[in-house]
Short mmCIF file of C-alpha atoms in Angstrom, two decimals:
data_model
loop_
_atom_site.label_atom_id
_atom_site.label_comp_id
_atom_site.label_asym_id
_atom_site.label_seq_id
_atom_site.Cartn_x
_atom_site.Cartn_y
_atom_site.Cartn_z
CA MET H 1 0.00 0.00 0.00
CA ILE H 2 2.80 2.42 0.86
CA PHE H 3 4.51 1.77 -2.46
CA LYS H 4 1.20 2.32 -4.28
CA CYS H 5 0.93 5.72 -2.62
CA PHE H 6 4.38 6.78 -3.79
CA SER H 7 3.76 5.33 -7.26
CA LEU H 8 0.66 7.49 -7.48
CA LEU H 9 2.71 10.52 -6.51
CA ILE H 10 5.06 9.91 -9.42
CA ILE H 11 2.14 9.31 -11.78
CA THR H 12 0.61 12.57 -10.64
CA GLN H 13 3.76 14.42 -11.66
CA ILE H 14 3.45 12.92 -15.12
CA LEU H 15 -0.22 13.87 -15.29
CA VAL H 16 0.58 17.51 -14.65
CA ALA H 17 2.18 17.56 -18.08
CA THR H 18 -1.14 16.61 -19.69
CA ALA H 19 -2.58 19.98 -18.78
CA LYS H 20 0.08 21.86 -20.72
CA PRO H 21 -1.00 23.56 -23.96
CA ILE H 22 -1.32 21.07 -26.80
CA ASN H 23 -0.74 23.47 -29.67
CA PRO H 24 0.74 26.74 -28.38
CA GLY H 25 -0.07 29.71 -30.55
CA PHE H 26 -3.23 28.06 -31.90
CA ASP H 27 -5.83 30.76 -31.35
CA ASP H 28 -9.08 28.83 -31.08
CA PRO H 29 -11.42 29.76 -28.21
CA GLN H 30 -12.70 26.19 -27.89
CA GLN H 31 -9.12 24.87 -27.74
CA LYS H 32 -8.27 27.41 -25.04
CA ALA H 33 -11.37 26.41 -23.07
CA LEU H 34 -10.33 22.75 -23.25
CA GLU H 35 -6.80 23.62 -22.09
CA LYS H 36 -8.26 25.63 -19.21
CA GLU H 37 -10.51 22.70 -18.28
CA ALA H 38 -7.52 20.31 -18.36
CA LYS H 39 -5.52 22.64 -16.11
CA GLU H 40 -8.42 22.94 -13.67
CA GLU H 41 -8.80 19.16 -13.53
CA THR H 42 -5.07 18.79 -12.89
CA VAL H 43 -5.21 21.39 -10.10
CA ASN H 44 -8.13 19.47 -8.61
CA LEU H 45 -6.17 16.22 -8.79
CA LEU H 46 -3.12 17.77 -7.15
CA ASN H 47 -5.30 19.22 -4.40
CA SER H 48 -6.87 15.79 -3.92
CA LEU H 49 -3.38 14.29 -3.64
CA PHE H 50 -2.39 16.91 -1.09
CA ARG H 51 -5.59 16.46 0.92
CA SER H 52 -5.19 12.68 0.89
CA GLN H 53 -1.65 13.02 2.19
CA ILE H 54 -2.77 15.51 4.82
CA ALA H 55 -5.50 13.11 5.98
CA TYR H 56 -3.11 10.16 5.92
CA PHE H 57 -0.30 11.84 7.82
CA THR H 58 -2.66 13.57 10.23
CA GLU H 59 -3.93 10.12 11.19
CA VAL H 60 -0.37 8.80 11.54
CA ASN H 61 0.66 11.85 13.56
CA SER H 62 -2.30 11.51 15.92
CA ASN H 63 -0.77 8.23 17.12
CA LEU H 64 2.73 9.61 17.68
CA ASN H 65 4.10 11.36 20.70
CA PRO H 66 3.94 15.05 19.64
CA ARG H 67 7.47 15.62 20.96
CA THR H 68 9.11 13.11 18.59
CA LYS H 69 11.10 14.20 15.57
CA ARG H 70 8.77 12.31 13.24
CA ALA H 71 5.72 14.13 14.63
CA ALA H 72 7.46 17.47 14.02
CA ASP H 73 8.45 16.40 10.49
CA ILE H 74 4.87 15.39 9.73
CA ARG H 75 3.48 18.68 11.06
CA LEU H 76 5.88 20.60 8.80
CA TYR H 77 4.99 18.36 5.84
CA ILE H 78 1.28 19.02 6.41
CA THR H 79 1.97 22.77 6.59
CA ARG H 80 3.77 22.64 3.23
CA LEU H 81 0.92 20.65 1.67
CA ASN H 82 -1.63 23.19 2.91
CA GLN H 83 0.45 25.96 1.34
CA ALA H 84 0.43 24.05 -1.95
CA ILE H 85 -3.35 23.69 -1.79
CA ALA H 86 -3.68 27.45 -1.32
CA GLU H 87 -1.83 28.08 -4.60
CA ASN H 88 -4.17 28.28 -7.60
CA GLU H 89 -1.73 28.47 -10.52
CA LEU H 90 -0.83 25.03 -11.88
CA ASP H 91 2.83 25.74 -12.64
CA LYS H 92 3.43 27.25 -9.21
CA LYS H 93 1.54 24.41 -7.52
CA ASP H 94 3.61 21.87 -9.44
CA LYS H 95 6.84 23.64 -8.43
CA MET H 96 5.72 23.70 -4.81
CA TRP H 97 5.07 19.95 -4.99
CA LEU H 98 8.56 19.33 -6.37
CA ASP H 99 10.03 21.59 -3.67
CA ILE H 100 8.10 19.69 -0.97
CA PHE H 101 9.37 16.40 -2.38
CA GLU H 102 12.94 17.72 -2.31
CA GLU H 103 12.57 19.10 1.20
CA PHE H 104 11.28 15.85 2.64
CA LYS H 105 13.17 13.25 0.63
CA GLY H 106 15.68 13.06 3.49
CA SER H 107 12.95 12.56 6.07
CA PRO H 108 11.67 9.00 5.87
CA LEU H 109 8.08 9.76 6.86
CA LEU H 110 7.00 6.19 6.17
CA LEU H 111 10.03 4.39 7.60
CA ASN H 112 10.43 3.68 11.26
CA ARG H 113 13.36 4.88 13.28
CA GLU H 114 12.42 4.19 16.86
CA GLU H 115 14.34 7.23 18.11
CA GLU H 116 12.23 9.42 15.76
CA THR H 117 8.82 7.79 16.30
CA GLY H 118 8.92 6.27 19.76
CA LEU H 119 7.35 3.12 18.27
CA THR H 120 8.62 -0.36 17.50
CA ASP H 121 8.80 -1.46 13.88
CA MET H 122 5.65 -3.56 14.29
CA GLN H 123 3.73 -0.73 15.96
CA TYR H 124 4.68 1.67 13.16
CA LYS H 125 3.78 -0.87 10.47
CA ILE H 126 0.36 -1.39 12.04
CA LEU H 127 -0.08 2.38 12.27
CA LEU H 128 0.78 2.90 8.59
CA THR H 129 -1.55 0.17 7.34
CA GLY H 130 -4.65 0.82 9.43
CA LYS H 131 -8.13 0.57 7.88
CA LYS H 132 -8.70 4.32 8.00
CA LEU H 133 -5.43 4.90 6.16
CA GLN H 134 -6.33 2.29 3.56
CA ALA H 135 -9.65 4.08 3.00
CA ILE H 136 -7.81 7.38 2.47
CA SER H 137 -5.52 5.73 -0.09
CA ALA H 138 -8.46 4.07 -1.85
CA GLY H 139 -10.22 7.42 -2.08
CA PHE H 140 -7.22 8.92 -3.81
CA VAL H 141 -7.02 6.01 -6.25
CA SER H 142 -10.67 6.72 -7.10
CA ASP H 143 -9.84 10.39 -7.66
CA VAL H 144 -7.00 9.42 -10.03
CA ALA H 145 -9.36 7.15 -11.99
CA ASP H 146 -11.89 10.01 -12.26
CA TYR H 147 -9.11 12.29 -13.45
CA PHE H 148 -8.05 9.86 -16.18
CA TRP H 149 -11.66 9.59 -17.33
CA LYS H 150 -12.10 13.37 -17.45
CA MET H 151 -8.79 13.87 -19.24
CA ALA H 152 -9.71 11.18 -21.80
CA LYS H 153 -12.95 13.04 -22.49
CA ILE H 154 -11.10 16.33 -22.83
CA SER H 155 -8.53 14.71 -25.15
CA GLY H 156 -11.36 13.39 -27.31
CA LYS H 157 -12.81 16.89 -27.55
CA VAL H 158 -9.37 18.29 -28.48
CA VAL H 159 -9.01 15.77 -31.31
CA GLU H 160 -12.56 16.43 -32.48
CA ASN H 161 -11.94 20.19 -32.37
CA HIS H 162 -8.69 19.75 -34.30
CA PHE H 163 -10.38 17.83 -37.11
CA GLU H 164 -13.35 20.20 -37.22
CA GLY H 165 -10.90 23.11 -37.51
CA LYS H 166 -9.09 21.40 -40.41
CA ASN H 167 -12.40 20.70 -42.13
CA ARG H 168 -13.41 24.37 -41.80
CA LEU H 169 -10.13 25.40 -43.40
CA THR H 170 -10.30 22.93 -46.32
CA ASN H 171 -14.08 23.12 -46.92
CA PRO H 172 -15.09 26.78 -46.53
#
């Protein structure tokens, strides 16, 4: 489950690219509307990712001694995620996500170090795989599936718009 979560994070980074302009300089209002819709959907997905992580790590943190290093790391991580949610521009949000990833790559939030968590390996494993945490992860997987569906529909509209535009140019 933990590896699925991180795999989804990487996939999300790839998905951000799908909201980039398909044909820059192409001045078609419908095309621009579709690009805007794709960006909005990507922002929604990123916010869903951030909220899922906030919910997940809030649950983990609630079971840690608040004075441990891991609890402090998680609180800071949650603060950074909330800041990313507050950003509305896709490129800035994406940069913030990359910055958060860089900032916390040295802090093994999902790995147990007893001196940082105050828990044994088994206790931490049980904490990370609880039913509530599985439900949070499943909810995010559902959000990703919805995103793929919406982006497929938008892509279909882009292709349709492209061919309609070509037909208007060749058959006036």
